[in-house]
Coordinates of C-alpha atoms and ligand atoms in Angstrom, one line a residue:
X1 CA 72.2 110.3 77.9
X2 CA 75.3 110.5 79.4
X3 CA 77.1 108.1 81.9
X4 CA 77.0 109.8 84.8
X5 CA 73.1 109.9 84.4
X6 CA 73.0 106.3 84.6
X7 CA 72.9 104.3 87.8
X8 CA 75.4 101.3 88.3
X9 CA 73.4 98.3 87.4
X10 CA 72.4 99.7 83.5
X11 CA 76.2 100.9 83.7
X12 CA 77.5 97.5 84.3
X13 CA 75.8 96.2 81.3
X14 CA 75.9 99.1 79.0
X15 CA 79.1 101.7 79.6
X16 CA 81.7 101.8 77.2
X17 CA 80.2 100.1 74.6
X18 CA 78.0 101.3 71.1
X19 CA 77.0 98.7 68.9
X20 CA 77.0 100.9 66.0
X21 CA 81.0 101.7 66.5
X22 CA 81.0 97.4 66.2
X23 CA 78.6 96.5 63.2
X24 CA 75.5 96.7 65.4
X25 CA 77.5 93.5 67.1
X26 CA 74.8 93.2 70.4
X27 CA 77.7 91.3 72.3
X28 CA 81.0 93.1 73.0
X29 CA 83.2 91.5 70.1
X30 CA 86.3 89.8 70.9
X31 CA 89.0 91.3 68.7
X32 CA 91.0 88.0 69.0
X33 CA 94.2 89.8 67.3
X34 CA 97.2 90.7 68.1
X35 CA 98.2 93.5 65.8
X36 CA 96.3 96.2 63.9
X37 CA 96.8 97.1 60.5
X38 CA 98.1 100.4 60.0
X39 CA 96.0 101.5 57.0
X40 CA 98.9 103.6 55.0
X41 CA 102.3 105.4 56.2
X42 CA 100.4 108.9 57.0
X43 CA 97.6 106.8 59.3
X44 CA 100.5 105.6 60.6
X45 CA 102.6 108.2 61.1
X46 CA 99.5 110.1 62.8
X47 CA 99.2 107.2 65.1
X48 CA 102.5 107.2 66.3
X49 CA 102.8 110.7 66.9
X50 CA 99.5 110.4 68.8
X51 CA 98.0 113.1 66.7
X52 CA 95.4 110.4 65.9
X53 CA 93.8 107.6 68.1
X54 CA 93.8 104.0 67.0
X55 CA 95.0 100.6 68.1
X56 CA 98.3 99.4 67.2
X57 CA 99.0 96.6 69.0
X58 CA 97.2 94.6 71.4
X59 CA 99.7 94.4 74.3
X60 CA 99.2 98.4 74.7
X61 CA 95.4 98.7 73.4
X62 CA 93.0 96.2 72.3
X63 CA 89.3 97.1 71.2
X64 CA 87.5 94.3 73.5
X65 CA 90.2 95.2 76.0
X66 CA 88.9 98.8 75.9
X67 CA 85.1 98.3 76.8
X68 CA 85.9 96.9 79.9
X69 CA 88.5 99.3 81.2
X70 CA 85.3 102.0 80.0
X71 CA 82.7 99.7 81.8
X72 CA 84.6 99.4 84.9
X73 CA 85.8 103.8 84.9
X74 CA 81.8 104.6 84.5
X75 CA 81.0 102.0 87.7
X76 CA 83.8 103.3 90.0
X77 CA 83.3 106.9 88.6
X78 CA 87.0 107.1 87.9
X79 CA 88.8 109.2 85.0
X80 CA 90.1 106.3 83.4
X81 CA 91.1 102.6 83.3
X82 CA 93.4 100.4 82.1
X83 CA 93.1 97.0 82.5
X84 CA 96.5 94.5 83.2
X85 CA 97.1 90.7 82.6
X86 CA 96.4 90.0 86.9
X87 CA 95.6 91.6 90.2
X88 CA 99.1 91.5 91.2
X89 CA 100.5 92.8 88.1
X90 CA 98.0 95.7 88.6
X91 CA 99.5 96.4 92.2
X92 CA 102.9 95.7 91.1
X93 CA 102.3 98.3 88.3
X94 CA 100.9 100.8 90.3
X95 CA 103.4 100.9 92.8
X96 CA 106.4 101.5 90.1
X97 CA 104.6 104.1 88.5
X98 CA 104.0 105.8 91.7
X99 CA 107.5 105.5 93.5
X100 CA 109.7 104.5 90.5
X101 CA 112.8 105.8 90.7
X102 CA 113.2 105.5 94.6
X103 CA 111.0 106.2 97.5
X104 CA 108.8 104.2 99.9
X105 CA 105.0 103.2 100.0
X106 CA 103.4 103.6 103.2
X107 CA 101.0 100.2 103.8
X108 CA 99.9 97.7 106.4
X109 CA 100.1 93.6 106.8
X110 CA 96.7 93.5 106.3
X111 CA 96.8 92.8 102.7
X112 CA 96.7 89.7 100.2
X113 CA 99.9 87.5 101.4
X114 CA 100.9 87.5 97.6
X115 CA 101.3 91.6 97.8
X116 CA 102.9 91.4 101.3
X117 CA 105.3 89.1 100.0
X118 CA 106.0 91.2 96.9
X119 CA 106.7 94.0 99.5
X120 CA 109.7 91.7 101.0
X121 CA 110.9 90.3 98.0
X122 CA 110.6 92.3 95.4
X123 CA 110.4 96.6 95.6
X124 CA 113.2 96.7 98.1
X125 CA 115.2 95.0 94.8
X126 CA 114.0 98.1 92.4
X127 CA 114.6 101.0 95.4
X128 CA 111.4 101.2 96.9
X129 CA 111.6 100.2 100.5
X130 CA 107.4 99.9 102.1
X131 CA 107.2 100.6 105.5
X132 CA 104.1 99.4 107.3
X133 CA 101.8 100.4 110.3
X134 CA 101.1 97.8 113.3
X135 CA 97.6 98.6 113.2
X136 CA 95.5 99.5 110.8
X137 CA 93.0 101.6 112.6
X138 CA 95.7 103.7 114.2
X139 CA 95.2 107.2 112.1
X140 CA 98.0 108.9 114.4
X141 CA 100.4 105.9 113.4
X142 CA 99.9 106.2 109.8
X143 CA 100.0 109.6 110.2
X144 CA 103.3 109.6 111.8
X145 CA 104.9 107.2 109.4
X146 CA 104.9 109.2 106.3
X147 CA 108.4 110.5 105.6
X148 CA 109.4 112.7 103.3
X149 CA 110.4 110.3 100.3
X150 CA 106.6 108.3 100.9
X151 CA 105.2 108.2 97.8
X152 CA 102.1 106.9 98.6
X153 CA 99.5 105.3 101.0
X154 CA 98.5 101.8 100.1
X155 CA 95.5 99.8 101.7
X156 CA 93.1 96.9 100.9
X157 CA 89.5 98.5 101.7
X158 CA 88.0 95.3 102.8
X159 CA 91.6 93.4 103.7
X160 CA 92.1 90.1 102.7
X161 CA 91.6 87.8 104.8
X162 CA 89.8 89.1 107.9
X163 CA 87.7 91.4 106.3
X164 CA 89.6 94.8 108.1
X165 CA 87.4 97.6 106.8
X166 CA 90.1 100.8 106.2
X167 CA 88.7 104.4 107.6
X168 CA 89.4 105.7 103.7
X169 CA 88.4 108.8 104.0
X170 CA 90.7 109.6 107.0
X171 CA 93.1 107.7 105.3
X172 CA 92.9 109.9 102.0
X173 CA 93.1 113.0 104.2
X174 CA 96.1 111.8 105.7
X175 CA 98.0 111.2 102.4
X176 CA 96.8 114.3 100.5
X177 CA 97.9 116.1 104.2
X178 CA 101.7 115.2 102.6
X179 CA 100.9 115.5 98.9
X180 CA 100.9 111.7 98.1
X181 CA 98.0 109.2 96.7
X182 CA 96.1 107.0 98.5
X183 CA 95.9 104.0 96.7
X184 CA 93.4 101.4 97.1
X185 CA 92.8 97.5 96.0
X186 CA 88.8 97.4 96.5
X187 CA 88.9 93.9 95.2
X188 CA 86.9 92.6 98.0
X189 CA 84.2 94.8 98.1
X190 CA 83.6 95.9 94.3
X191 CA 82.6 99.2 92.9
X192 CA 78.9 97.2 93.9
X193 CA 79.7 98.0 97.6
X194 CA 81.7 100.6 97.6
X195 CA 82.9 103.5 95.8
X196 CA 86.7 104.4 97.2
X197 CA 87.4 107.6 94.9
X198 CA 83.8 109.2 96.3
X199 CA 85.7 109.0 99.6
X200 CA 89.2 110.4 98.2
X201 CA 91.0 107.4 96.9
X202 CA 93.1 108.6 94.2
X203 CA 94.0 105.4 92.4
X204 CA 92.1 102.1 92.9
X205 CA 93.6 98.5 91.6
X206 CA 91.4 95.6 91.5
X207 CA 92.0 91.8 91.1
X208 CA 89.2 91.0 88.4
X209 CA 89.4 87.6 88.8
X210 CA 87.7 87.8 91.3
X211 CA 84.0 89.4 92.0
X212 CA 84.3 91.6 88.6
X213 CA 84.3 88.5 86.9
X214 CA 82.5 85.8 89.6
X215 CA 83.0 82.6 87.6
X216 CA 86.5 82.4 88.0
X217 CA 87.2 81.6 84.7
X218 CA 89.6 84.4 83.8
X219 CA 92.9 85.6 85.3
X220 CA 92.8 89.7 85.4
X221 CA 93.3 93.1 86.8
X222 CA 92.2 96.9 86.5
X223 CA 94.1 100.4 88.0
X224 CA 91.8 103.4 88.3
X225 CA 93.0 106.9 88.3
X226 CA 90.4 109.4 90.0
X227 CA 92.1 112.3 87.6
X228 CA 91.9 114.5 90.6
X229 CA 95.5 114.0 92.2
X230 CA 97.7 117.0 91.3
X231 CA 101.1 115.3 90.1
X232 CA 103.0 118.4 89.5
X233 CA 103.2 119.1 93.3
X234 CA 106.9 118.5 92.9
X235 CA 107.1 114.7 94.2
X236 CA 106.7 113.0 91.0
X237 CA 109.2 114.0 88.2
X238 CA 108.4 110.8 86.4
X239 CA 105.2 112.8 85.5
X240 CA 106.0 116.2 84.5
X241 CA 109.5 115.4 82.9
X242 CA 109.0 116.2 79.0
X243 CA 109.8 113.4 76.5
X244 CA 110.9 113.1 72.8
X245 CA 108.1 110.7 71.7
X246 CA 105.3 113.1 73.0
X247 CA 106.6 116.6 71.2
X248 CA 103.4 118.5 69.6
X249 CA 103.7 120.0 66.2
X250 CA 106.1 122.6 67.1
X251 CA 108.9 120.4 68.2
X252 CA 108.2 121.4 72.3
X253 CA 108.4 117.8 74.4
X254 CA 105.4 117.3 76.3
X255 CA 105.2 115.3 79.7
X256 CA 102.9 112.8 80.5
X257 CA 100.6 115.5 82.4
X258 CA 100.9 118.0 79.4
X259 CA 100.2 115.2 77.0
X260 CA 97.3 113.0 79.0
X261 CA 96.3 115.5 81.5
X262 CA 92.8 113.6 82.0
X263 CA 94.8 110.4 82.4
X264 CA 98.2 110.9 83.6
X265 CA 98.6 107.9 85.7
X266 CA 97.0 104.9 83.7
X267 CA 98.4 106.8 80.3
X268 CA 101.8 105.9 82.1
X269 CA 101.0 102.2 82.9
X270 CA 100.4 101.6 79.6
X271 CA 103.4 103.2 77.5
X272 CA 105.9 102.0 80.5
X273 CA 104.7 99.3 82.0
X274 CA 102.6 97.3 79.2
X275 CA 104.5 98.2 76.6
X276 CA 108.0 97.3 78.6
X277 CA 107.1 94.7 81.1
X278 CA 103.8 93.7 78.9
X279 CA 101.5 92.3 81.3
X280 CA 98.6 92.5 78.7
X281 CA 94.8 91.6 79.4
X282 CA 94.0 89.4 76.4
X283 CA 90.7 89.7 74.4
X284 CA 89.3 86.5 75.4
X285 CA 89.7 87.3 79.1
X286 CA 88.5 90.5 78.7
X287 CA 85.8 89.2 77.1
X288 CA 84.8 86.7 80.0
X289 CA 85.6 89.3 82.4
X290 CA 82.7 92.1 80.8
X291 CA 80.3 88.7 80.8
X292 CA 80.8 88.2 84.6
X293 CA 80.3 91.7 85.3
X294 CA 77.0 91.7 84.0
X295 CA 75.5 90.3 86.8
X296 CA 77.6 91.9 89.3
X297 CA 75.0 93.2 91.4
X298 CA 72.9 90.4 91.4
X299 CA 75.9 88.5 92.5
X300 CA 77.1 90.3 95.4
X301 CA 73.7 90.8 96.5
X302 CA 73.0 87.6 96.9
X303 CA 76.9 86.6 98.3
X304 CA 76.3 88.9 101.2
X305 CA 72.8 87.8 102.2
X306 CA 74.5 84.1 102.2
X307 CA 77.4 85.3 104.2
X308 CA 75.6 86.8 106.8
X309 CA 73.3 83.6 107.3
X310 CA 77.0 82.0 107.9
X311 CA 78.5 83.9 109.7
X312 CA 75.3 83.7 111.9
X313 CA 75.1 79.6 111.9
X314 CA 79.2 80.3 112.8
X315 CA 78.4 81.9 115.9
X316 CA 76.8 79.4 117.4
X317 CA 79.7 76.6 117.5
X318 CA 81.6 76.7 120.3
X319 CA 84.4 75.5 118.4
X320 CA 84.7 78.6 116.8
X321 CA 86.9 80.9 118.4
X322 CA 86.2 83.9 116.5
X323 CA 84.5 85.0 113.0
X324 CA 86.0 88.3 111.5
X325 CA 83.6 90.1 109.6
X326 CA 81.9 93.4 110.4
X327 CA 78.4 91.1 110.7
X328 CA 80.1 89.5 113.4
X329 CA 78.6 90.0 116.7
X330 CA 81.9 91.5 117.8
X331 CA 83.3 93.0 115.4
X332 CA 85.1 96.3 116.0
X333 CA 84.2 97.4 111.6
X334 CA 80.7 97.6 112.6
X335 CA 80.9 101.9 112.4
X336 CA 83.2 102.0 109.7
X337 CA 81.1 99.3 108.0
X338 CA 77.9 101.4 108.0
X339 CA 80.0 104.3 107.1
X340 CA 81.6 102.8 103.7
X341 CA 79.4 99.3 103.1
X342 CA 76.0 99.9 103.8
X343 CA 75.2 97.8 101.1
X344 CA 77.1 95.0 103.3
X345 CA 80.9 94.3 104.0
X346 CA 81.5 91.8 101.7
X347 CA 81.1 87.3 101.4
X348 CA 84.9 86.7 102.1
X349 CA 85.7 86.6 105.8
X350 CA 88.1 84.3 108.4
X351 CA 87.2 82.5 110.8
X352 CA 89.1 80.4 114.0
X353 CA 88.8 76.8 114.9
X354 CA 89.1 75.9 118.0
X355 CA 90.9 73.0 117.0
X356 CA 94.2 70.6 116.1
X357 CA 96.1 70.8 112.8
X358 CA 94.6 67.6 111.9
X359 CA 91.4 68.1 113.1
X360 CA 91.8 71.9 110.8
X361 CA 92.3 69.6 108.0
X362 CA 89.7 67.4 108.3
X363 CA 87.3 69.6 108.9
X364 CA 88.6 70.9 105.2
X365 CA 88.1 68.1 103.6
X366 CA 84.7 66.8 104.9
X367 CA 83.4 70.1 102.9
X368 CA 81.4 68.6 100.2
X369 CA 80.0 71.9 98.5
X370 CA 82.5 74.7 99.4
X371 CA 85.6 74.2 96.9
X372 CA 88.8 73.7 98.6
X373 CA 90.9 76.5 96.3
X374 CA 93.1 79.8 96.3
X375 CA 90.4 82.2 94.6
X376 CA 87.9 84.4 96.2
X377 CA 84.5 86.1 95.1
X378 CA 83.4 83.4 92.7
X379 CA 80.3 81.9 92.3
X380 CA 81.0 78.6 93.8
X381 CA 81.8 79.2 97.9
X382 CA 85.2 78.0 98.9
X383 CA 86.9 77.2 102.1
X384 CA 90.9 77.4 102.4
X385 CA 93.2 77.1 105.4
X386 CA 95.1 81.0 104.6
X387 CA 98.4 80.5 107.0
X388 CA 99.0 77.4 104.8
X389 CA 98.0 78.9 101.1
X390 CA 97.3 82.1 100.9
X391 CA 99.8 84.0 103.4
X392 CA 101.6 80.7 103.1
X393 CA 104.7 82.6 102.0
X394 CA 104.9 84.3 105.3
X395 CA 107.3 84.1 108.6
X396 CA 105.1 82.7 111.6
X397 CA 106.4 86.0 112.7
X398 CA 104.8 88.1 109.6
X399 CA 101.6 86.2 110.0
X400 CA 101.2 87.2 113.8
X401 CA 101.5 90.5 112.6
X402 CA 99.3 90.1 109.8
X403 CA 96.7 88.9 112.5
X404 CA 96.3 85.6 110.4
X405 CA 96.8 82.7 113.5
X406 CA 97.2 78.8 112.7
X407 CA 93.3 78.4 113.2
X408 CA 92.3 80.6 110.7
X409 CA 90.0 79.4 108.0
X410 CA 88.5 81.7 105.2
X411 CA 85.6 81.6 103.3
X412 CA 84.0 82.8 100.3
X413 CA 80.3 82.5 100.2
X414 CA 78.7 82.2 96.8
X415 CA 75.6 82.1 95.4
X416 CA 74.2 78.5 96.0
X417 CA 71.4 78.2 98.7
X418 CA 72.5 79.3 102.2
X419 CA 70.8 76.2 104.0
X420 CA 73.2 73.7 101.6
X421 CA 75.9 75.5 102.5
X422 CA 75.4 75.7 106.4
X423 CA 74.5 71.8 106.0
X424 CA 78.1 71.1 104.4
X425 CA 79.5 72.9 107.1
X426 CA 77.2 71.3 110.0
X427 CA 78.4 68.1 108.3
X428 CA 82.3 69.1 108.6
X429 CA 81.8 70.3 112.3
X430 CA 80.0 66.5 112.8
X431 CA 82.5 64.9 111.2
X432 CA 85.7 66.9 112.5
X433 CA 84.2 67.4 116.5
X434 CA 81.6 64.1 117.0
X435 CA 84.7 62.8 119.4
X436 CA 85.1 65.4 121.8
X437 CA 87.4 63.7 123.6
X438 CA 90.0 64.9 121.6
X439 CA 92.3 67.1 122.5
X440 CA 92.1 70.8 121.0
X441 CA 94.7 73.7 120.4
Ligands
PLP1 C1 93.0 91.7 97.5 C2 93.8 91.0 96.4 N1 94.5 91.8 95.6 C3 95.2 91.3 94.5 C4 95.2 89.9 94.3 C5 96.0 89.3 93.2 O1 95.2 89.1 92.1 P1 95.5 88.0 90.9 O2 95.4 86.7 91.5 O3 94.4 88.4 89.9 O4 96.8 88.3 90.4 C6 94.5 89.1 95.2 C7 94.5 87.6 94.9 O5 94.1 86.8 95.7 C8 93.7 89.6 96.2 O6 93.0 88.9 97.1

């Protein structure tokens, strides 16, 4: 049978692995090495000349390593993985292999602070400058940003942290319009709830330490190539420029398309980016990561149905200003929500307390079940104050524009029983709000 007869939830515990390629092993095997043993000097002169495929080395390919860049391809229906040592180095990655070289990426503030950060602090230092749009539903503005050197479009499809659901399909139609990518970090939502390369998302990066894996236990990251974007349109040299290592029997110096046509882009990541700036997934966290995503479904499944019970209980303090989440009442995501989520939008969302620093800070600490920590999408809920941690690294300034105010809050439901978790929070809005003759922001 092959993968693409098989739906997502046998997928996520079978793809990319045969037992009998692995001694009949029943669990993925952690290949706890770091180097291969190259079997004699022809193996190993096959090997390097790529006339044969084996592992060398585990910084650029590792056996354990490889099941779950299989797994996740087959869930997100993608042409190929590769898997990176964080979410950040897989956005970082991405980003150089896609405007190295010089160029801009065309994004929005409604990302992770960590990658709006990087945006500041560290392209602009390897000549790629990223300009970004005020607003994120604004198809004309995006449109109208793209310049002639844009390399790409970069969005968050669920954004981090107010749960901004991207119109992807406009989006995609925008970029291919002007003969770029439209990249995507679907960390939030998960191949689970949505499936950005059905919708025209040519590359898709995701922070596995997060839902993918659930337990927090693991630090990781994934980019996905759809194999559909055509990189000989002229814009991206870096892929049809031919090179010495990859000449074919007769001498001629193949490019990265001629040599990995299927897998241009993640092909690239590896021999450039792991094998230079070496970023590598070890074995054991791949491991951990392939054990979380067995119950992926089961998971999120159960993380939505908790967060909309929340957000619900949320909505009826009036000391909460807003809740931003397309299950809110008033939430302007509801139609793109039902377009790309229909499965739900997702357990991490902000919300706004009416309320003092101190009072903000209290109401964090009189949490009892939800962990007080920078994660998300684990199976413990957490609560964390985002303008102080998070998006801490930005301006007051940047965070205006990142719509992320001093009264934000954001949670990440888990799996535990709903009614505990609305009780820890009744008990923080008690134990922050009893004297209401405080005075409030
Ligand atoms: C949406 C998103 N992308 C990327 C990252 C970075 O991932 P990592 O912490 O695995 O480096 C994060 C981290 O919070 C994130 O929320």
């Amino acid at each position: 049978m092959g993968v693409s007869d098989l739906s997502f939830d046998t997928l996520k515990v079978r793809a990319g692995y045969d037992p009998r390629e692995h001694n009949f092993s029943v669990a993925v095997p952690v290949y706890q090495t770091a180097s291969f043993d190259l079997g004699d000097t022809d193996r190993a002169g096959r090997l390097f000349s790529f006339s044969e495929f084996g592992y060398l080395y585990t910084r650029v390919g590792n056996p354990t390593v490889d099941v779950l860049e299989k797994r996740v391809a087959a869930l997100d229906g993608a042409a190929a993985a590769i898997a990176v040592g964080s979410g950040m180095a897989a956005v970082t990655y991405t980003l150089f292999n896609v405007a190295e070289g010089g160029g801009r990426v065309l994004t929005t503030a409604q990302v992770y602070g960590g990658t709006f950060d990087s945006f500041k602090k560290i392209y602009p230092n390897f000549n790629i400058d990223i300009d970004q749009v005020e607003d994120l539903d604004n198809l004309e503005e995006w449109r109208s940003k793209i310049k002639p050197d844009t390399k790409a479009v970069f969005i968050e499809t669920i954004s981090n942290p107010n749960a901004a659901i991207a119109d992807i399909e406009a989006l995609a139609e925008i970029a291919h319009e002007n003969d770029i990518p439209l990249i995507v970090d679907n960390t939030f939502a998960t191949p689970y709830l949505l499936n950005p390369i059905k919708y025209g998302a040519d590359i898709v990066v995701y922070s596995a330490t997060k839902a993918l894996n659930g337990h927090g236990n693991a630090i990781a990251g994934l980019i996905l190539e759809s194999g559909k974007f055509n990189w000989a349109n002229g814009k991206f040299p870096q892929f049809t420029a031919p090179i010495y290592m990859f000449r074919d029997s007769t001498g001629h110096e193949r490019s990265f398309l001629e040599a990995f046509g299927s897998a241009p882009f993640t092909t690239r990541v590896r021999m450039n980016y792991l094998a230079y700036f070496g970023a590598a997934l070890g074995p054991f966290d791949a491991y951990l990561t392939l054990l979380g995503l067995e119950t992926l479904s089961e998971r999120v499944q159960k993380q939505v149905s908790n967060a909309e019970k929340i957000i619900k209980y949320l909505e009826t303090k009036e000391e909460v200003a807003w809740v931003r989440h397309p299950a809110a009442k008033d939430s302007k995501y509801k139609l793109l929500a039902q377009k790309y989520l229909p499965k739900g939008a997702g357990a991490i969302f902000s919300f706004g307390l009416n309320a003092t620093e101190e009072q903000i800070n209290n109401f964090i600490d009189s949490t009892s079940i939800f962990s007080y920590h920078a994660n998300v999408g684990d199976a413990r809920s957490l609560i964390i104050n985002s303008p102080k941690t998070t998006h801490g690294e930005l301006t007051p300034e940047e965070q205006e524009f990142a719509k992320i105010p001093p009264e934000t809050l954001r949670l990440s439901i888990g799996i535990e029983d709903a009614n505990d978790l609305i009780a820890d929070l009744d008990k923080a809005f008690k134990s922050t709000f009893s004297d209401k003759s405080e005075d409030v922001a």
